[in-house]
Amino acid sequence: TQLLEQSPQFLSIQEGENLTVYCNSSSVFSSLQWYRQEPGEGPVLLVTVVTGGEVKKLKRLTFQFGDARKDSSLHITAAQPGDTGLYLCAGRGSNDYKLSFGAGTTVTVRA
Amino acid sequence: NAGVTQTPKFQVLKTGQSMTLQCAQDMNHNSMYWYRQDPGMGLRLIYYSASEGTTDKGEVPNGYNVSRLNKREFSLRLESAAPSQTSVYFCASTDRVGGYTFGSGTRLTVV
């Protein structure tokens, strides 16, 4: 099992503020994915990053994969209450198609 | 809508009772997974099936069994439920290179 550590565990901010969530590991991943989970639902895929140094943008969300493919970050600009949820990172090893999940970051955006 | 369907959504069991959680996907995915989600511990893999006819243990298989009935269906069985198995259970499927598609979960309480 490849350990993925997410920080912070909890994040509460005011609408309009920016936030960053981090996902770190000592292992190298062939790809890394970010999911968002809302209460009472299963996680939903947001993005997959594959190349070291890759940056992907999804509206106000920016995802970055570290150069060494061991870490990733999720940045939300001008957060809205609809961004509230549990954000999970998940990595896929080079020789393993299974995903290893981080414990998640609970984001609360107050109106 | 295409996706992963889990039944039941909620269940309360007494210690020692047995039950089967059902999962079906209609995306023609080869791989299917069962996870449990507990507060602060993220998603932990119980069992997975890389393809029809194969099943393998994940991180936390003790107390569980699985059956890959056909390409669409993957069930999880608790033979003798214990309070430690109180959790939210998620089924997921993937085509291996893409993201996971999750069901909406089964909330199980063992008293």
CSV table of C-alpha atoms in Angstrom, one decimal:
chain,number,residue,atom,x,y,z
A,1,THR,CA,0.0,0.0,0.0
A,2,GLN,CA,1.4,3.4,-1.0
A,3,LEU,CA,0.7,6.0,1.7
A,4,LEU,CA,-0.8,9.3,0.7
A,5,GLU,CA,-1.0,12.1,3.3
A,6,GLN,CA,-3.3,14.9,2.8
A,7,SER,CA,-3.2,18.3,4.6
A,8,PRO,CA,-4.9,20.0,6.2
A,9,GLN,CA,-7.5,17.5,7.5
A,10,PHE,CA,-10.1,20.3,7.9
A,11,LEU,CA,-10.4,23.7,6.2
A,12,SER,CA,-13.1,26.3,6.9
A,13,ILE,CA,-13.0,29.5,4.9
A,14,GLN,CA,-15.3,32.4,4.0
A,15,GLU,CA,-16.8,32.6,0.5
A,16,GLY,CA,-14.5,34.4,-1.9
A,17,GLU,CA,-11.3,33.3,-0.2
A,18,ASN,CA,-8.7,31.0,-1.8
A,19,LEU,CA,-7.6,27.6,-0.4
A,20,THR,CA,-5.0,25.0,-1.2
A,21,VAL,CA,-5.1,21.3,-0.3
A,22,TYR,CA,-1.9,19.2,-0.3
A,23,CYS,CA,-1.3,15.5,-1.1
A,24,ASN,CA,2.1,14.1,-0.4
A,25,SER,CA,3.8,10.7,-0.6
A,26,SER,CA,7.2,9.1,-0.5
A,27,SER,CA,6.2,6.9,-3.4
A,28,VAL,CA,6.2,7.7,-7.1
A,29,PHE,CA,2.9,7.5,-8.9
A,30,SER,CA,2.2,6.9,-12.6
A,31,SER,CA,-0.9,9.1,-12.2
A,32,LEU,CA,-2.8,10.9,-9.5
A,33,GLN,CA,-6.5,11.7,-9.3
A,34,TRP,CA,-8.6,14.1,-7.2
A,35,TYR,CA,-12.1,13.3,-6.2
A,36,ARG,CA,-14.8,15.3,-4.4
A,37,GLN,CA,-17.3,13.7,-2.1
A,38,GLU,CA,-20.5,15.3,-0.9
A,39,PRO,CA,-22.4,14.1,2.2
A,40,GLY,CA,-24.4,10.9,1.5
A,41,GLU,CA,-22.8,10.3,-1.9
A,42,GLY,CA,-19.8,8.5,-3.3
A,43,PRO,CA,-16.6,10.3,-4.5
A,44,VAL,CA,-16.7,11.8,-7.9
A,45,LEU,CA,-13.7,12.2,-10.1
A,46,LEU,CA,-12.5,15.7,-10.7
A,47,VAL,CA,-9.2,15.3,-12.6
A,48,THR,CA,-6.4,13.0,-13.4
A,49,VAL,CA,-2.8,14.2,-13.7
A,50,VAL,CA,-0.2,12.0,-15.4
A,51,THR,CA,3.0,14.0,-16.2
A,52,GLY,CA,5.4,15.4,-13.6
A,53,GLY,CA,4.9,19.2,-13.4
A,54,GLU,CA,1.5,19.0,-15.1
A,55,VAL,CA,-1.0,21.7,-14.3
A,56,LYS,CA,-4.7,21.3,-15.0
A,57,LYS,CA,-7.5,23.8,-14.5
A,58,LEU,CA,-11.1,23.1,-14.0
A,59,LYS,CA,-12.9,26.5,-13.8
A,60,ARG,CA,-11.8,27.8,-10.4
A,61,LEU,CA,-9.9,24.7,-9.5
A,62,THR,CA,-6.2,24.3,-10.3
A,63,PHE,CA,-4.5,20.9,-9.9
A,64,GLN,CA,-0.7,20.4,-10.0
A,65,PHE,CA,1.3,17.2,-10.1
A,66,GLY,CA,4.8,17.5,-8.6
A,67,ASP,CA,7.9,17.2,-10.8
A,68,ALA,CA,8.9,14.0,-9.1
A,69,ARG,CA,5.3,12.6,-9.3
A,70,LYS,CA,5.2,12.1,-5.5
A,71,ASP,CA,2.9,15.0,-4.6
A,72,SER,CA,0.0,17.1,-5.8
A,73,SER,CA,-2.0,20.1,-4.8
A,74,LEU,CA,-5.4,21.4,-5.4
A,75,HIS,CA,-6.0,25.2,-5.3
A,76,ILE,CA,-9.5,26.7,-5.3
A,77,THR,CA,-9.8,30.4,-6.2
A,78,ALA,CA,-12.6,32.5,-4.9
A,79,ALA,CA,-14.3,29.6,-3.1
A,80,GLN,CA,-18.1,29.2,-3.1
A,81,PRO,CA,-20.4,27.3,-0.8
A,82,GLY,CA,-20.9,24.8,-3.6
A,83,ASP,CA,-17.2,23.8,-3.2
A,84,THR,CA,-17.9,22.4,0.2
A,85,GLY,CA,-17.1,18.7,0.5
A,86,LEU,CA,-14.5,16.1,1.2
A,87,TYR,CA,-11.6,16.2,-1.3
A,88,LEU,CA,-9.7,13.0,-1.8
A,89,CYS,CA,-6.4,12.4,-3.6
A,90,ALA,CA,-5.6,9.0,-5.0
A,91,GLY,CA,-2.5,7.6,-6.6
A,92,ARG,CA,-1.9,4.8,-9.0
A,93,GLY,CA,1.5,3.0,-8.9
A,94,SER,CA,3.6,2.2,-11.9
A,95,ASN,CA,2.9,-1.5,-11.7
A,96,ASP,CA,-0.5,-1.4,-10.0
A,97,TYR,CA,-3.7,-0.3,-11.5
A,98,LYS,CA,-5.3,-0.1,-8.0
A,99,LEU,CA,-5.7,3.3,-6.4
A,100,SER,CA,-4.4,4.3,-3.0
A,101,PHE,CA,-6.5,7.0,-1.3
A,102,GLY,CA,-5.5,9.7,1.1
A,103,ALA,CA,-7.7,10.2,4.2
A,104,GLY,CA,-9.2,13.4,2.7
A,105,THR,CA,-9.6,17.1,3.4
A,106,THR,CA,-12.9,18.4,4.6
A,107,VAL,CA,-13.5,21.8,3.1
A,108,THR,CA,-16.3,24.0,4.4
A,109,VAL,CA,-17.0,27.3,2.6
A,110,ARG,CA,-19.2,29.7,4.6
A,111,ALA,CA,-21.5,32.1,2.9
B,1,ASN,CA,-28.3,6.9,-15.9
B,2,ALA,CA,-25.2,4.9,-16.4
B,3,GLY,CA,-23.1,4.2,-13.3
B,4,VAL,CA,-22.8,2.0,-10.3
B,5,THR,CA,-25.8,0.9,-8.3
B,6,GLN,CA,-25.5,-0.3,-4.7
B,7,THR,CA,-28.2,-1.9,-2.6
B,8,PRO,CA,-29.3,-1.5,0.1
B,9,LYS,CA,-28.6,2.2,1.0
B,10,PHE,CA,-29.1,1.6,4.7
B,11,GLN,CA,-28.9,-1.5,6.9
B,12,VAL,CA,-28.9,-2.2,10.6
B,13,LEU,CA,-27.7,-5.6,11.7
B,14,LYS,CA,-27.4,-7.4,15.0
B,15,THR,CA,-24.0,-8.8,16.0
B,16,GLY,CA,-23.7,-12.2,14.4
B,17,GLN,CA,-26.2,-11.7,11.6
B,18,SER,CA,-25.1,-12.1,8.0
B,19,MET,CA,-25.9,-10.0,4.9
B,20,THR,CA,-24.9,-9.4,1.3
B,21,LEU,CA,-24.3,-6.0,-0.2
B,22,GLN,CA,-25.1,-5.9,-3.9
B,23,CYS,CA,-23.3,-3.8,-6.6
B,24,ALA,CA,-23.9,-3.6,-10.3
B,25,GLN,CA,-22.3,-1.5,-13.0
B,26,ASP,CA,-23.5,-0.9,-16.6
B,27,MET,CA,-20.3,0.7,-18.0
B,28,ASN,CA,-18.7,-2.6,-19.2
B,29,HIS,CA,-15.8,-2.0,-16.8
B,30,ASN,CA,-13.5,-5.0,-16.2
B,31,SER,CA,-12.4,-4.1,-12.6
B,32,MET,CA,-14.6,-3.7,-9.6
B,33,TYR,CA,-13.8,-2.8,-6.0
B,34,TRP,CA,-15.3,-2.8,-2.5
B,35,TYR,CA,-14.1,-0.1,0.0
B,36,ARG,CA,-15.1,0.9,3.5
B,37,GLN,CA,-15.0,4.5,4.6
B,38,ASP,CA,-14.5,5.4,8.3
B,39,PRO,CA,-14.0,8.9,9.7
B,40,GLY,CA,-10.4,10.0,9.5
B,41,MET,CA,-9.3,6.9,7.7
B,42,GLY,CA,-10.2,7.5,4.2
B,43,LEU,CA,-11.2,4.7,1.8
B,44,ARG,CA,-9.8,1.3,2.6
B,45,LEU,CA,-9.9,-1.5,0.0
B,46,ILE,CA,-11.6,-4.6,1.2
B,47,TYR,CA,-11.6,-6.8,-1.9
B,48,TYR,CA,-11.3,-6.2,-5.6
B,49,SER,CA,-11.9,-8.1,-8.9
B,50,ALA,CA,-9.5,-7.2,-11.7
B,51,SER,CA,-11.7,-9.0,-14.2
B,52,GLU,CA,-14.6,-11.4,-14.4
B,53,GLY,CA,-13.7,-14.6,-12.6
B,54,THR,CA,-11.0,-13.2,-10.4
B,55,THR,CA,-11.0,-11.8,-6.9
B,56,ASP,CA,-8.2,-10.6,-4.6
B,57,LYS,CA,-7.9,-9.4,-1.0
B,58,GLY,CA,-7.3,-5.7,-0.3
B,59,GLU,CA,-6.0,-4.0,2.9
B,60,VAL,CA,-8.8,-5.1,5.2
B,61,PRO,CA,-10.4,-8.4,4.0
B,62,ASN,CA,-11.0,-10.1,7.4
B,63,GLY,CA,-14.7,-10.8,8.0
B,64,TYR,CA,-15.7,-10.4,4.4
B,65,ASN,CA,-16.2,-12.5,1.3
B,66,VAL,CA,-16.9,-11.5,-2.3
B,67,SER,CA,-18.4,-12.9,-5.4
B,68,ARG,CA,-17.9,-11.6,-9.0
B,69,LEU,CA,-21.1,-13.0,-10.3
B,70,ASN,CA,-20.6,-11.8,-13.9
B,71,LYS,CA,-19.0,-8.8,-15.5
B,72,ARG,CA,-21.7,-6.4,-14.2
B,73,GLU,CA,-22.1,-7.6,-10.6
B,74,PHE,CA,-19.8,-7.8,-7.6
B,75,SER,CA,-21.2,-8.6,-4.2
B,76,LEU,CA,-19.8,-8.3,-0.7
B,77,ARG,CA,-20.9,-10.7,2.1
B,78,LEU,CA,-20.6,-10.3,5.9
B,79,GLU,CA,-20.9,-13.8,7.3
B,80,SER,CA,-21.1,-12.8,11.0
B,81,ALA,CA,-21.4,-9.1,11.5
B,82,ALA,CA,-19.4,-7.4,14.2
B,83,PRO,CA,-19.7,-3.8,15.6
B,84,SER,CA,-16.3,-3.1,14.1
B,85,GLN,CA,-17.9,-3.5,10.7
B,86,THR,CA,-20.1,-0.5,11.2
B,87,SER,CA,-19.1,1.7,8.3
B,88,VAL,CA,-20.1,3.2,5.0
B,89,TYR,CA,-19.4,0.7,2.1
B,90,PHE,CA,-18.7,1.8,-1.4
B,91,CYS,CA,-18.5,-0.2,-4.6
B,92,ALA,CA,-16.5,1.2,-7.5
B,93,SER,CA,-15.6,0.2,-11.0
B,94,THR,CA,-13.0,1.2,-13.6
B,95,ASP,CA,-11.6,0.4,-17.0
B,96,ARG,CA,-8.2,0.3,-15.2
B,97,VAL,CA,-6.7,3.4,-16.9
B,98,GLY,CA,-9.5,5.8,-16.1
B,99,GLY,CA,-11.0,7.1,-12.9
B,100,TYR,CA,-13.2,5.1,-10.6
B,101,THR,CA,-16.9,5.4,-10.7
B,102,PHE,CA,-18.4,5.0,-7.3
B,103,GLY,CA,-21.8,4.0,-6.1
B,104,SER,CA,-23.7,6.1,-3.6
B,105,GLY,CA,-22.8,3.8,-0.7
B,106,THR,CA,-24.4,1.5,1.9
B,107,ARG,CA,-24.5,2.8,5.4
B,108,LEU,CA,-24.2,-0.2,7.7
B,109,THR,CA,-24.7,-0.2,11.5
B,110,VAL,CA,-24.0,-3.3,13.5
B,111,VAL,CA,-25.4,-3.3,17.0
